[in-house]
XYZ file of N, CA, C and O in Angstrom:
700
model
N -8.349 32.157 0.267
C -7.412 31.796 -0.766
C -8.183 31.747 -2.081
O -9.168 31.033 -2.203
N -7.772 32.485 -3.094
C -8.387 32.492 -4.416
C -7.321 32.225 -5.462
O -6.196 32.686 -5.344
N -7.719 31.479 -6.492
C -6.817 31.179 -7.587
C -7.455 31.697 -8.867
O -8.663 31.654 -9.031
N -6.644 32.165 -9.794
C -7.150 32.695 -11.047
C -7.543 31.564 -11.978
O -6.758 30.647 -12.205
N -8.760 31.652 -12.519
C -9.241 30.657 -13.473
C -8.620 30.954 -14.829
O -8.845 31.999 -15.401
N -7.803 30.018 -15.341
C -7.118 30.223 -16.610
C -7.841 29.534 -17.754
O -7.816 29.999 -18.866
N -8.470 28.404 -17.527
C -9.215 27.673 -18.542
C -10.133 26.687 -17.814
O -10.088 26.563 -16.612
N -10.930 25.997 -18.586
C -11.823 25.021 -17.972
C -10.993 23.841 -17.485
O -10.174 23.291 -18.220
N -11.194 23.483 -16.233
C -10.372 22.474 -15.588
C -11.245 21.510 -14.795
O -12.241 21.910 -14.196
N -10.835 20.246 -14.795
C -11.474 19.222 -13.979
C -10.437 18.747 -12.962
O -9.314 18.405 -13.327
N -10.829 18.741 -11.712
C -9.992 18.227 -10.622
C -10.615 16.931 -10.151
O -11.733 16.929 -9.640
N -9.922 15.821 -10.346
C -10.407 14.504 -9.953
C -9.597 14.052 -8.745
O -8.402 13.771 -8.855
N -10.260 14.035 -7.571
C -9.591 13.742 -6.310
C -9.964 12.326 -5.871
O -11.118 12.043 -5.570
N -8.963 11.447 -5.834
C -9.166 10.044 -5.478
C -8.383 9.709 -4.208
O -7.576 10.515 -3.745
N -8.613 8.520 -3.701
C -7.897 8.031 -2.531
C -8.801 7.124 -1.719
O -10.014 7.068 -1.957
N -8.232 6.418 -0.754
C -9.027 5.503 0.066
C -9.937 6.246 1.040
O -9.789 7.453 1.259
N -10.860 5.515 1.620
C -11.781 6.073 2.608
C -11.000 6.633 3.793
O -10.055 6.012 4.265
N -11.363 7.819 4.243
C -10.741 8.419 5.412
C -9.482 9.205 5.130
O -8.865 9.739 6.056
N -9.094 9.325 3.873
C -7.842 10.011 3.547
C -8.001 11.532 3.502
O -7.026 12.258 3.587
N -9.240 11.999 3.360
C -9.479 13.441 3.302
C -9.969 13.931 1.950
O -9.910 15.132 1.677
N -10.453 13.028 1.087
C -10.934 13.432 -0.245
C -12.001 14.509 -0.164
O -11.923 15.517 -0.855
N -12.991 14.294 0.686
C -14.100 15.251 0.785
C -13.620 16.591 1.324
O -13.973 17.647 0.792
N -12.819 16.565 2.354
C -12.320 17.799 2.956
C -11.455 18.577 1.973
O -11.629 19.790 1.797
N -10.541 17.886 1.301
C -9.664 18.550 0.335
C -10.471 19.047 -0.859
O -10.263 20.168 -1.339
N -11.431 18.245 -1.332
C -12.264 18.653 -2.474
C -13.079 19.899 -2.148
O -13.169 20.824 -2.965
N -13.664 19.936 -0.969
C -14.447 21.115 -0.563
C -13.543 22.336 -0.401
O -13.915 23.444 -0.797
N -12.373 22.150 0.169
C -11.417 23.246 0.326
C -10.993 23.767 -1.041
O -10.943 24.988 -1.264
N -10.707 22.862 -1.949
C -10.322 23.227 -3.307
C -11.450 24.000 -3.999
O -11.230 25.065 -4.570
N -12.672 23.488 -3.916
C -13.820 24.151 -4.549
C -14.058 25.534 -3.943
O -14.341 26.494 -4.666
N -13.936 25.656 -2.631
C -14.144 26.943 -1.963
C -13.067 27.966 -2.307
O -13.298 29.167 -2.205
N -11.889 27.493 -2.716
C -10.791 28.401 -3.067
C -10.924 28.964 -4.473
O -10.229 29.909 -4.825
N -11.830 28.408 -5.246
C -11.975 28.831 -6.642
C -13.047 29.900 -6.748
O -13.946 29.991 -5.921
N -12.934 30.725 -7.806
C -13.914 31.782 -8.022
C -15.303 31.214 -8.257
O -16.281 31.707 -7.717
N -15.380 30.211 -9.104
C -16.661 29.569 -9.396
C -16.371 28.187 -9.954
O -15.526 28.024 -10.830
N -17.083 27.190 -9.445
C -16.909 25.828 -9.929
C -18.096 24.992 -9.479
O -18.957 25.459 -8.730
N -18.121 23.765 -9.935
C -19.115 22.793 -9.482
C -18.380 21.706 -8.715
O -17.322 21.246 -9.150
N -18.922 21.308 -7.581
C -18.363 20.227 -6.776
C -19.265 19.013 -6.931
O -20.450 19.073 -6.602
N -18.704 17.930 -7.440
C -19.449 16.679 -7.593
C -18.942 15.704 -6.550
O -17.778 15.300 -6.574
N -19.824 15.338 -5.625
C -19.501 14.340 -4.616
C -20.011 13.002 -5.139
O -21.200 12.713 -5.094
N -19.089 12.199 -5.667
C -19.446 10.952 -6.329
C -20.263 10.000 -5.478
O -21.127 9.288 -5.999
N -20.016 9.991 -4.166
C -20.777 9.089 -3.296
C -22.265 9.390 -3.340
O -23.087 8.486 -3.178
N -22.637 10.641 -3.572
C -24.059 10.977 -3.668
C -24.696 10.306 -4.882
O -25.861 9.919 -4.846
N -23.932 10.166 -5.958
C -24.435 9.497 -7.151
C -24.365 7.978 -7.026
O -25.079 7.260 -7.723
N -23.527 7.495 -6.140
C -23.419 6.055 -5.899
C -24.544 5.558 -4.989
O -25.021 4.439 -5.123
N -24.980 6.430 -4.079
C -25.968 6.034 -3.062
C -27.331 6.671 -3.300
O -27.994 7.094 -2.352
N -27.787 6.732 -4.539
C -29.080 7.344 -4.862
C -30.249 6.371 -4.722
O -31.400 6.792 -4.712
N -29.972 5.112 -4.607
C -31.029 4.101 -4.622
C -31.789 4.048 -3.312
O -31.205 4.153 -2.239
N -33.102 3.879 -3.425
C -33.979 3.758 -2.261
C -34.878 2.543 -2.467
O -35.151 2.143 -3.585
N -35.375 1.989 -1.390
C -36.265 0.842 -1.491
C -35.608 -0.411 -0.957
O -34.512 -0.383 -0.405
N -36.294 -1.502 -1.139
C -35.841 -2.772 -0.569
C -34.668 -3.387 -1.316
O -33.873 -4.112 -0.731
N -34.584 -3.148 -2.618
C -33.487 -3.729 -3.391
C -32.764 -2.614 -4.146
O -33.319 -1.565 -4.431
N -31.534 -2.873 -4.434
C -30.735 -1.960 -5.234
C -29.896 -2.806 -6.173
O -29.678 -3.993 -5.917
N -29.412 -2.227 -7.258
C -28.581 -2.996 -8.196
C -27.318 -3.524 -7.510
O -26.874 -2.972 -6.491
N -26.711 -4.550 -8.073
C -25.439 -5.048 -7.526
C -24.369 -3.944 -7.553
O -24.465 -2.992 -8.328
N -23.350 -4.111 -6.723
C -22.279 -3.134 -6.580
C -21.701 -2.700 -7.923
O -21.539 -1.509 -8.186
N -21.366 -3.643 -8.788
C -20.741 -3.314 -10.072
C -21.649 -2.418 -10.915
O -21.182 -1.495 -11.577
N -22.955 -2.692 -10.893
C -23.906 -1.890 -11.655
C -24.042 -0.488 -11.051
O -24.100 0.508 -11.766
N -24.089 -0.410 -9.730
C -24.161 0.890 -9.058
C -22.927 1.731 -9.387
O -23.029 2.924 -9.673
N -21.753 1.103 -9.352
C -20.510 1.810 -9.648
C -20.480 2.259 -11.107
O -20.109 3.397 -11.404
N -20.900 1.392 -12.030
C -20.937 1.739 -13.447
C -21.855 2.943 -13.685
O -21.482 3.902 -14.364
N -23.040 2.913 -13.092
C -23.986 4.017 -13.260
C -23.487 5.294 -12.593
O -23.685 6.394 -13.119
N -22.825 5.166 -11.453
C -22.267 6.348 -10.788
C -21.244 7.024 -11.701
O -21.260 8.246 -11.871
N -20.344 6.245 -12.316
C -19.344 6.823 -13.211
C -19.983 7.443 -14.445
O -19.567 8.527 -14.896
N -20.996 6.787 -15.009
C -21.700 7.366 -16.156
C -22.317 8.713 -15.779
O -22.259 9.675 -16.550
N -22.904 8.783 -14.599
C -23.519 10.031 -14.136
C -22.476 11.097 -13.822
O -22.674 12.278 -14.132
N -21.363 10.714 -13.221
C -20.290 11.665 -12.947
C -19.789 12.264 -14.265
O -19.602 13.483 -14.377
N -19.578 11.417 -15.258
C -19.108 11.908 -16.562
C -20.139 12.835 -17.204
O -19.781 13.899 -17.729
N -21.405 12.473 -17.147
C -22.455 13.289 -17.776
C -22.593 14.642 -17.087
O -22.672 15.684 -17.751
N -22.600 14.637 -15.766
C -22.728 15.893 -15.016
C -21.493 16.767 -15.255
O -21.597 17.978 -15.456
N -20.320 16.156 -15.264
C -19.089 16.897 -15.539
C -19.160 17.557 -16.914
O -18.851 18.748 -17.061
N -19.569 16.809 -17.911
C -19.687 17.350 -19.272
C -20.640 18.545 -19.291
O -20.358 19.555 -19.926
N -21.775 18.428 -18.607
C -22.747 19.524 -18.590
C -22.152 20.789 -17.988
O -22.354 21.888 -18.511
N -21.427 20.651 -16.899
C -20.810 21.825 -16.280
C -19.709 22.405 -17.160
O -19.569 23.623 -17.270
N -18.916 21.545 -17.798
C -17.872 22.037 -18.700
C -18.479 22.779 -19.876
O -17.949 23.823 -20.296
N -19.573 22.262 -20.409
C -20.257 22.948 -21.509
C -20.720 24.338 -21.092
O -20.810 25.249 -21.918
N -21.004 24.498 -19.809
C -21.435 25.792 -19.282
C -20.239 26.658 -18.857
O -20.422 27.733 -18.298
N -19.026 26.172 -19.113
C -17.829 26.957 -18.826
C -17.356 26.917 -17.392
O -16.544 27.744 -16.982
N -17.850 25.958 -16.618
C -17.459 25.861 -15.211
C -16.329 24.854 -15.012
O -16.301 23.806 -15.666
N -15.428 25.165 -14.099
C -14.475 24.179 -13.627
C -15.237 23.181 -12.760
O -16.287 23.509 -12.199
N -14.689 21.967 -12.633
C -15.362 20.913 -11.883
C -14.372 20.253 -10.931
O -13.247 19.936 -11.323
N -14.805 20.038 -9.694
C -14.046 19.293 -8.700
C -14.841 18.029 -8.409
O -16.025 18.105 -8.070
N -14.198 16.873 -8.554
C -14.861 15.585 -8.333
C -14.183 14.866 -7.180
O -12.962 14.685 -7.174
N -14.991 14.436 -6.234
C -14.545 13.701 -5.055
C -15.078 12.270 -5.193
O -16.258 12.027 -4.988
N -14.193 11.330 -5.599
C -14.632 9.941 -5.766
C -13.409 9.041 -5.888
O -12.373 9.455 -6.420
N -13.538 7.815 -5.420
C -12.451 6.846 -5.538
C -12.334 6.396 -6.993
O -13.313 5.958 -7.589
N -11.132 6.535 -7.550
C -10.853 6.077 -8.911
C -10.019 4.810 -8.797
O -8.850 4.875 -8.407
N -10.633 3.679 -9.108
C -9.875 2.423 -9.056
C -9.258 2.123 -10.420
O -8.056 2.180 -10.579
N -10.083 1.835 -11.403
C -9.600 1.489 -12.742
C -10.251 2.353 -13.817
O -10.184 2.023 -14.992
N -10.866 3.453 -13.431
C -11.699 4.228 -14.344
C -11.011 5.441 -14.964
O -11.624 6.160 -15.748
N -9.748 5.703 -14.644
C -9.109 6.932 -15.091
C -9.100 7.056 -16.617
O -9.497 8.085 -17.152
N -8.646 6.037 -17.333
C -8.582 6.120 -18.791
C -9.979 6.280 -19.381
O -10.191 7.076 -20.292
N -10.946 5.536 -18.854
C -12.328 5.649 -19.328
C -12.831 7.078 -19.136
O -13.413 7.666 -20.045
N -12.608 7.640 -17.950
C -13.071 8.996 -17.656
C -12.374 9.997 -18.574
O -13.004 10.902 -19.126
N -11.084 9.842 -18.732
C -10.298 10.687 -19.638
C -10.914 10.654 -21.041
O -11.103 11.694 -21.673
N -11.236 9.456 -21.521
C -11.840 9.309 -22.854
C -13.195 10.002 -22.945
O -13.544 10.554 -23.990
N -13.963 9.999 -21.860
C -15.289 10.625 -21.858
C -15.213 12.139 -22.036
O -16.170 12.764 -22.482
N -14.078 12.726 -21.675
C -13.909 14.182 -21.759
C -12.948 14.604 -22.864
O -12.631 15.789 -22.991
N -12.503 13.649 -23.669
C -11.431 13.927 -24.628
C -11.820 14.928 -25.714
O -10.941 15.492 -26.359
N -13.098 15.186 -25.917
C -13.505 16.156 -26.928
C -13.509 17.587 -26.382
O -13.822 18.530 -27.107
N -13.159 17.771 -25.114
C -13.070 19.104 -24.522
C -11.635 19.586 -24.530
O -10.712 18.800 -24.370
N -11.470 20.887 -24.700
C -10.160 21.480 -24.492
C -10.114 21.890 -23.031
O -10.509 22.996 -22.672
N -9.673 20.967 -22.223
C -9.666 21.183 -20.781
C -8.420 20.548 -20.199
O -7.738 19.769 -20.858
N -8.143 20.890 -18.971
C -7.041 20.281 -18.238
C -7.635 19.454 -17.111
O -8.511 19.921 -16.388
N -7.161 18.237 -16.994
C -7.578 17.357 -15.907
C -6.447 17.314 -14.888
O -5.304 17.030 -15.236
N -6.782 17.662 -13.650
C -5.840 17.500 -12.545
C -6.277 16.240 -11.814
O -7.399 16.180 -11.306
N -5.404 15.263 -11.788
C -5.717 14.001 -11.135
C -4.765 13.816 -9.970
O -3.551 13.980 -10.114
N -5.330 13.500 -8.819
C -4.500 13.288 -7.633
C -5.065 12.109 -6.843
O -6.276 11.932 -6.751
N -4.146 11.315 -6.311
C -4.513 10.194 -5.452
C -3.952 10.498 -4.066
O -2.746 10.422 -3.837
N -4.848 10.871 -3.172
C -4.436 11.170 -1.804
C -4.136 9.866 -1.071
O -4.792 8.849 -1.300
N -3.154 9.915 -0.193
C -2.858 8.736 0.621
C -2.371 9.181 1.986
O -1.977 10.339 2.187
N -2.436 8.253 2.932
C -1.953 8.494 4.292
C -1.483 7.159 4.842
O -1.795 6.091 4.294
N -0.761 7.220 5.924
C -0.293 6.000 6.571
C -1.491 5.184 7.077
O -2.513 5.773 7.454
N -1.360 3.858 7.110
C -2.471 3.018 7.571
C -3.005 3.401 8.955
O -4.223 3.421 9.160
N -2.113 3.737 9.889
C -2.581 4.110 11.228
C -3.369 5.419 11.203
O -4.291 5.621 11.988
N -3.023 6.326 10.284
C -3.764 7.582 10.136
C -5.170 7.297 9.618
O -6.156 7.830 10.139
N -5.277 6.457 8.586
C -6.588 6.102 8.030
C -7.451 5.423 9.092
O -8.636 5.749 9.246
N -6.861 4.497 9.817
C -7.584 3.774 10.862
C -8.105 4.735 11.924
O -9.276 4.675 12.317
N -7.259 5.645 12.370
C -7.659 6.620 13.397
C -8.775 7.526 12.885
O -9.749 7.797 13.601
N -8.656 8.009 11.658
C -9.684 8.896 11.094
C -11.027 8.181 10.963
O -12.074 8.763 11.252
N -11.002 6.940 10.506
C -12.250 6.192 10.345
C -12.883 5.882 11.713
O -14.104 5.957 11.852
N -12.058 5.550 12.702
C -12.580 5.359 14.066
C -13.212 6.655 14.569
O -14.308 6.651 15.129
N -12.512 7.763 14.369
C -12.967 9.062 14.872
C -14.317 9.463 14.283
O -15.164 10.018 14.982
N -14.539 9.174 13.022
C -15.804 9.563 12.411
C -16.883 8.477 12.495
O -17.950 8.620 11.910
N -16.583 7.398 13.216
C -17.585 6.354 13.431
C -17.744 5.389 12.276
O -18.782 4.738 12.135
N -16.711 5.262 11.444
C -16.760 4.386 10.278
C -15.744 3.242 10.375
O -15.139 2.851 9.368
N -15.571 2.686 11.556
C -14.581 1.624 11.754
C -14.848 0.405 10.867
O -13.915 -0.319 10.517
N -16.102 0.222 10.470
C -16.443 -0.932 9.618
C -15.796 -0.833 8.227
O -15.748 -1.821 7.502
N -15.292 0.333 7.864
C -14.686 0.530 6.546
C -13.160 0.480 6.565
O -12.516 0.728 5.540
N -12.559 0.175 7.691
C -11.097 0.168 7.794
C -10.479 -0.830 6.819
O -9.549 -0.494 6.080
N -10.996 -2.046 6.777
C -10.434 -3.067 5.886
C -10.501 -2.606 4.434
O -9.530 -2.714 3.687
N -11.652 -2.069 4.023
C -11.827 -1.582 2.647
C -10.861 -0.428 2.355
O -10.260 -0.362 1.291
N -10.702 0.483 3.302
C -9.810 1.622 3.120
C -8.367 1.159 2.932
O -7.669 1.646 2.033
N -7.929 0.231 3.760
C -6.544 -0.251 3.663
C -6.330 -1.037 2.366
O -5.258 -0.945 1.748
N -7.350 -1.790 1.944
C -7.286 -2.485 0.658
C -7.126 -1.474 -0.480
O -6.269 -1.627 -1.354
N -7.984 -0.434 -0.477
C -7.913 0.591 -1.529
C -6.580 1.336 -1.493
O -6.009 1.640 -2.544
N -6.100 1.653 -0.301
C -4.809 2.337 -0.175
C -3.731 1.540 -0.888
O -2.970 2.084 -1.696
N -3.665 0.248 -0.605
C -2.656 -0.608 -1.222
C -2.839 -0.664 -2.738
O -1.874 -0.513 -3.489
N -4.063 -0.850 -3.185
C -4.342 -0.934 -4.620
C -3.967 0.364 -5.344
O -3.323 0.337 -6.391
N -4.374 1.489 -4.776
C -4.124 2.778 -5.422
C -2.641 3.147 -5.416
O -2.132 3.696 -6.384
N -1.968 2.853 -4.323
C -0.557 3.249 -4.207
C 0.370 2.360 -5.020
O 1.466 2.788 -5.375
N -0.034 1.133 -5.305
C 0.841 0.231 -6.065
C 0.531 0.230 -7.555
O 1.229 -0.427 -8.329
N -0.470 0.976 -7.968
C -0.816 1.064 -9.384
C 0.207 1.930 -10.116
O 0.418 3.090 -9.754
N 0.841 1.407 -11.167
C 1.794 2.217 -11.943
C 1.138 3.472 -12.535
O 1.785 4.505 -12.666
N -0.136 3.384 -12.865
C -0.863 4.538 -13.401
C -0.907 5.670 -12.386
O -0.792 6.843 -12.738
N -1.081 5.334 -11.114
C -1.249 6.341 -10.069
C 0.056 6.907 -9.529
O 0.050 7.982 -8.930
N 1.151 6.219 -9.733
C 2.416 6.611 -9.105
C 2.760 8.093 -9.259
O 3.121 8.748 -8.286
N 2.628 8.678 -10.464
C 3.000 10.098 -10.588
C 2.020 11.053 -9.898
O 2.324 12.238 -9.755
N 0.874 10.556 -9.473
C -0.192 11.424 -8.972
C -0.443 11.283 -7.469
O -1.413 11.813 -6.958
N 0.437 10.571 -6.765
C 0.267 10.356 -5.332
C 0.591 11.628 -4.542
O 1.560 12.323 -4.837
N -0.232 11.891 -3.520
C -0.025 13.052 -2.655
C -0.329 12.649 -1.215
O -1.457 12.261 -0.897
N 0.668 12.734 -0.365
C 0.561 12.341 1.040
C -0.191 13.405 1.835
O 0.167 14.581 1.791
N -1.236 12.992 2.557
C -2.024 13.937 3.352
C -1.603 13.978 4.821
O -2.097 14.816 5.567
N -0.726 13.070 5.219
C -0.285 13.060 6.623
C 0.396 14.381 6.978
O 1.244 14.884 6.234
N -0.003 14.954 8.100
C 0.599 16.181 8.643
C 0.538 17.368 7.680
O 1.429 18.236 7.693
N -0.504 17.417 6.834
C -0.680 18.554 5.927
C -2.103 19.052 6.032
O -3.041 18.269 6.170
N -2.269 20.346 5.919
C -3.581 20.974 6.028
C -4.305 20.951 4.674
O -3.660 21.018 3.628
N -5.647 20.890 4.700
C -6.409 20.847 3.450
C -6.113 22.018 2.504
O -6.011 21.817 1.284
N -5.936 23.233 3.020
C -5.663 24.362 2.127
C -4.290 24.239 1.466
O -4.104 24.606 0.306
N -3.335 23.686 2.181
C -2.002 23.451 1.621
C -2.076 22.401 0.504
O -1.461 22.553 -0.560
N -2.857 21.343 0.735
C -3.025 20.293 -0.273
C -3.751 20.830 -1.506
O -3.353 20.549 -2.642
N -4.805 21.615 -1.291
C -5.565 22.187 -2.408
C -4.664 23.077 -3.266
O -4.701 23.009 -4.502
N -3.856 23.881 -2.631
C -2.952 24.772 -3.368
C -1.951 23.969 -4.193
O -1.667 24.300 -5.350
N -1.432 22.881 -3.617
C -0.484 22.047 -4.360
C -1.154 21.371 -5.553
O -0.586 21.275 -6.638
N -2.391 20.906 -5.379
C -3.126 20.268 -6.473
C -3.321 21.246 -7.631
O -3.175 20.891 -8.795
N -3.627 22.476 -7.319
C -3.840 23.484 -8.358
C -2.530 23.874 -9.036
O -2.474 23.986 -10.262
N -1.472 24.049 -8.273
C -0.249 24.644 -8.802
C 0.826 23.668 -9.274
O 1.683 24.050 -10.066
N 0.798 22.430 -8.811
C 1.859 21.492 -9.168
C 1.522 20.820 -10.505
O 0.532 20.105 -10.617
N 2.352 21.034 -11.494
C 2.089 20.529 -12.845
C 2.105 19.004 -12.931
O 1.584 18.446 -13.897
N 2.667 18.319 -11.944
C 2.701 16.858 -12.031
C 1.312 16.229 -11.933
O 1.129 15.066 -12.274
N 0.323 16.995 -11.490
C -1.041 16.477 -11.397
C -1.862 16.766 -12.655
O -3.027 16.420 -12.722
N -1.283 17.414 -13.652
C -2.030 17.826 -14.848
C -1.927 16.817 -15.978
O -0.850 16.363 -16.325
N -3.091 16.533 -16.561
C -3.192 15.730 -17.780
C -3.989 16.593 -18.752
O -5.140 16.937 -18.474
N -3.403 16.965 -19.870
C -4.116 17.826 -20.825
C -5.004 16.994 -21.739
O -4.561 15.985 -22.287
N -6.256 17.410 -21.853
C -7.180 16.763 -22.775
C -7.026 17.422 -24.132
O -6.928 18.633 -24.227
N -6.995 16.651 -25.168
C -6.844 17.054 -26.584
C -5.442 17.211 -27.008
O -4.469 17.305 -26.438
């Protein structure tokens, strides 16, 4: 599956743990002619050694790095796909890219609680079920996210990627 690159675009894929963010993001990136895939968790978990900064500091630095790396790729004319949970950072991230003439596609993936629980059990991450269900509730009840919700239950990653690219309800124009 290939899609025609029309302009520089950022795809920001959010959702709770186990919803399929990584799978959909990789499928989306693979469907494009050329792009950069930023896996936000890699920037969140860069610390090594006996101590690491507190959670809030790690999250703040991860977002700063995601924004900086995104800007660098956009400056080079590449589309960017970002796989990371967006809790309250959407407006901040939008502001970080506001000097670009680009389109931001923002989507919040969601699934039924039993689906998330089963997926997390299947991949050996049962310890994250509570966090995933908390995030699901927070993301789905946010008025900011309401127009950008996309159900992943009973849908294939390529079908979801195509909808993210083609459905205008996920687009936020910068500038």
